Every structure is written in C-alpha cells, then in structure tokens.
C-alpha cells in the first residue's frame, strides 16, 4: 500500500466512535489521541492522518451525534397524524424505546459543558438544537417546539441525576400533553388534524 493512502475504509468511523465512547466513559478530560487510538484499535499515526488537529477530531465526533435525532425525533414524528401521536413519540423519546441511554445522556451533558467554554463546540450544539426544532416544527409552532425541546432535555438531565429512580410516565405524558395542546391556529399540522376531527 502506498504511503499517504488509507488502507482501512472504516478506520475514520471507528476513530469517531471511539472518541465518543471515551468521552461517555471518562468525560471530555479523558479524551486524548493515544487513549482514543487504543480504544479504536488503530495505530497512533492514523489519528493525525485522519484528524490533523485534536480539536478537529473532537468537533467531528461531536457533530456525529446529530444523527441520533433521526430515530428519536424525525422518524416517529413523520408518522404522527394527531396530537396524541406526537405525545406518544415524545414520551418514547424521553423514557421509551427511542430514548437515550444514561451513557448517551452523560455524553450529551459533557458536550454541553464543553460547549460553554468552546465557541466551535457551541456551534455544534446550536446545530443540534436547530435540527431538533426543525423536526418538531413539523407538528407544532416554533414557540411550542422550543418549550418541548427544553422539557425533553430537562427530563434527560433528571434521569442522569437520578439513575436509580424511574420517571413517572404519567407525569411525563401529562407535561407533554399540556404543551402540545397549546392552540396553534394556522399551523399546517394543527389545521389538518382539525379538518379530520
């Protein structure tokens, strides 16, 4: 194999996944070129081949978490036809089948804390937030989407702070029902539901 040519097409993806795994288990402070290379099972030289700067590696790994929103938000909400469907999807994203694991929530919290001190990471966080709002806006107005998104992240933070206590599904459902029920005259989803009611 010629020098300068990658000999493992999946190596870059493994490095990104290893970076997220290391941050999940040990926090942002545990991430290093050497530790991530060991976790990914790749030569140390591969780290700088694919990611010449450590900051670039971190940013690429954090940006990769944006794909998590598709199964949590976009897919379930694309099938929603009523407000009840929307609430069901949100409850699932909070404590059900599409909800993040505690390790994932820990990763998200690490990203948020790091983003408070790093402008480039803050930009990734903003992109994630914008993605979520676009997905939610399909079924609710922007003002409601903001409140729902904030509540969802709040529930996740609560789960992380109280890992041994399950959230009460009734309380979660009622909170989302109250927000989703806010009148949204003129919103396409609202108008369509009213038409079929």
Tab-separated table of N, CA and C in Angstrom, residues 16 29 40 59 62 80 84 87 99 114 128 134 152 157 163-164 175 194:
chain	number	residue	atom	x	y	z
A	16	UNK	N	-13.961	7.983	15.237
A	16	UNK	CA	-15.017	8.869	15.740
A	16	UNK	C	-15.840	8.170	16.820
A	29	UNK	N	-12.297	15.226	29.644
A	29	UNK	CA	-10.915	15.291	30.119
A	29	UNK	C	-10.158	13.989	29.873
A	40	UNK	N	-9.849	2.490	19.749
A	40	UNK	CA	-10.282	2.190	18.378
A	40	UNK	C	-9.501	1.036	17.765
A	59	UNK	N	-14.470	17.940	17.417
A	59	UNK	CA	-15.601	18.574	16.737
A	59	UNK	C	-16.296	17.597	15.795
A	62	UNK	N	-18.287	15.071	17.909
A	62	UNK	CA	-19.490	15.654	18.497
A	62	UNK	C	-20.541	15.929	17.432
A	80	UNK	N	-46.603	10.785	12.760
A	80	UNK	CA	-47.661	11.307	13.632
A	80	UNK	C	-48.772	11.954	12.808
A	84	UNK	N	-52.113	13.189	19.855
A	84	UNK	CA	-51.837	12.009	20.689
A	84	UNK	C	-50.625	11.254	20.154
A	87	UNK	N	-47.519	13.191	21.223
A	87	UNK	CA	-47.218	12.961	22.643
A	87	UNK	C	-46.597	11.579	22.832
A	99	UNK	N	-35.565	6.493	23.568
A	99	UNK	CA	-34.866	7.390	24.497
A	99	UNK	C	-33.380	7.040	24.579
A	114	UNK	N	-18.717	21.372	27.757
A	114	UNK	CA	-17.562	21.759	26.950
A	114	UNK	C	-17.917	22.924	26.032
A	128	UNK	N	-27.322	21.100	16.532
A	128	UNK	CA	-28.155	20.017	17.057
A	128	UNK	C	-29.512	20.566	17.475
A	134	UNK	N	-36.369	21.944	13.873
A	134	UNK	CA	-36.927	21.715	12.529
A	134	UNK	C	-37.829	20.480	12.540
A	152	UNK	N	-37.788	18.164	27.139
A	152	UNK	CA	-37.182	16.862	26.846
A	152	UNK	C	-35.765	16.773	27.395
A	157	UNK	N	-31.826	15.167	31.710
A	157	UNK	CA	-30.915	15.572	32.786
A	157	UNK	C	-31.380	15.006	34.121
A	163	UNK	N	-30.399	8.217	38.548
A	163	UNK	CA	-30.347	6.988	37.734
A	163	UNK	C	-31.085	5.800	38.337
A	164	UNK	N	-31.322	5.831	39.645
A	164	UNK	CA	-31.982	4.703	40.293
A	164	UNK	C	-33.483	4.900	40.448
A	175	UNK	N	-47.207	16.366	31.027
A	175	UNK	CA	-46.445	17.584	30.733
A	175	UNK	C	-46.387	17.836	29.230
A	194	UNK	N	-57.530	19.304	12.712
A	194	UNK	CA	-58.867	19.871	12.911
A	194	UNK	C	-59.808	19.440	11.788
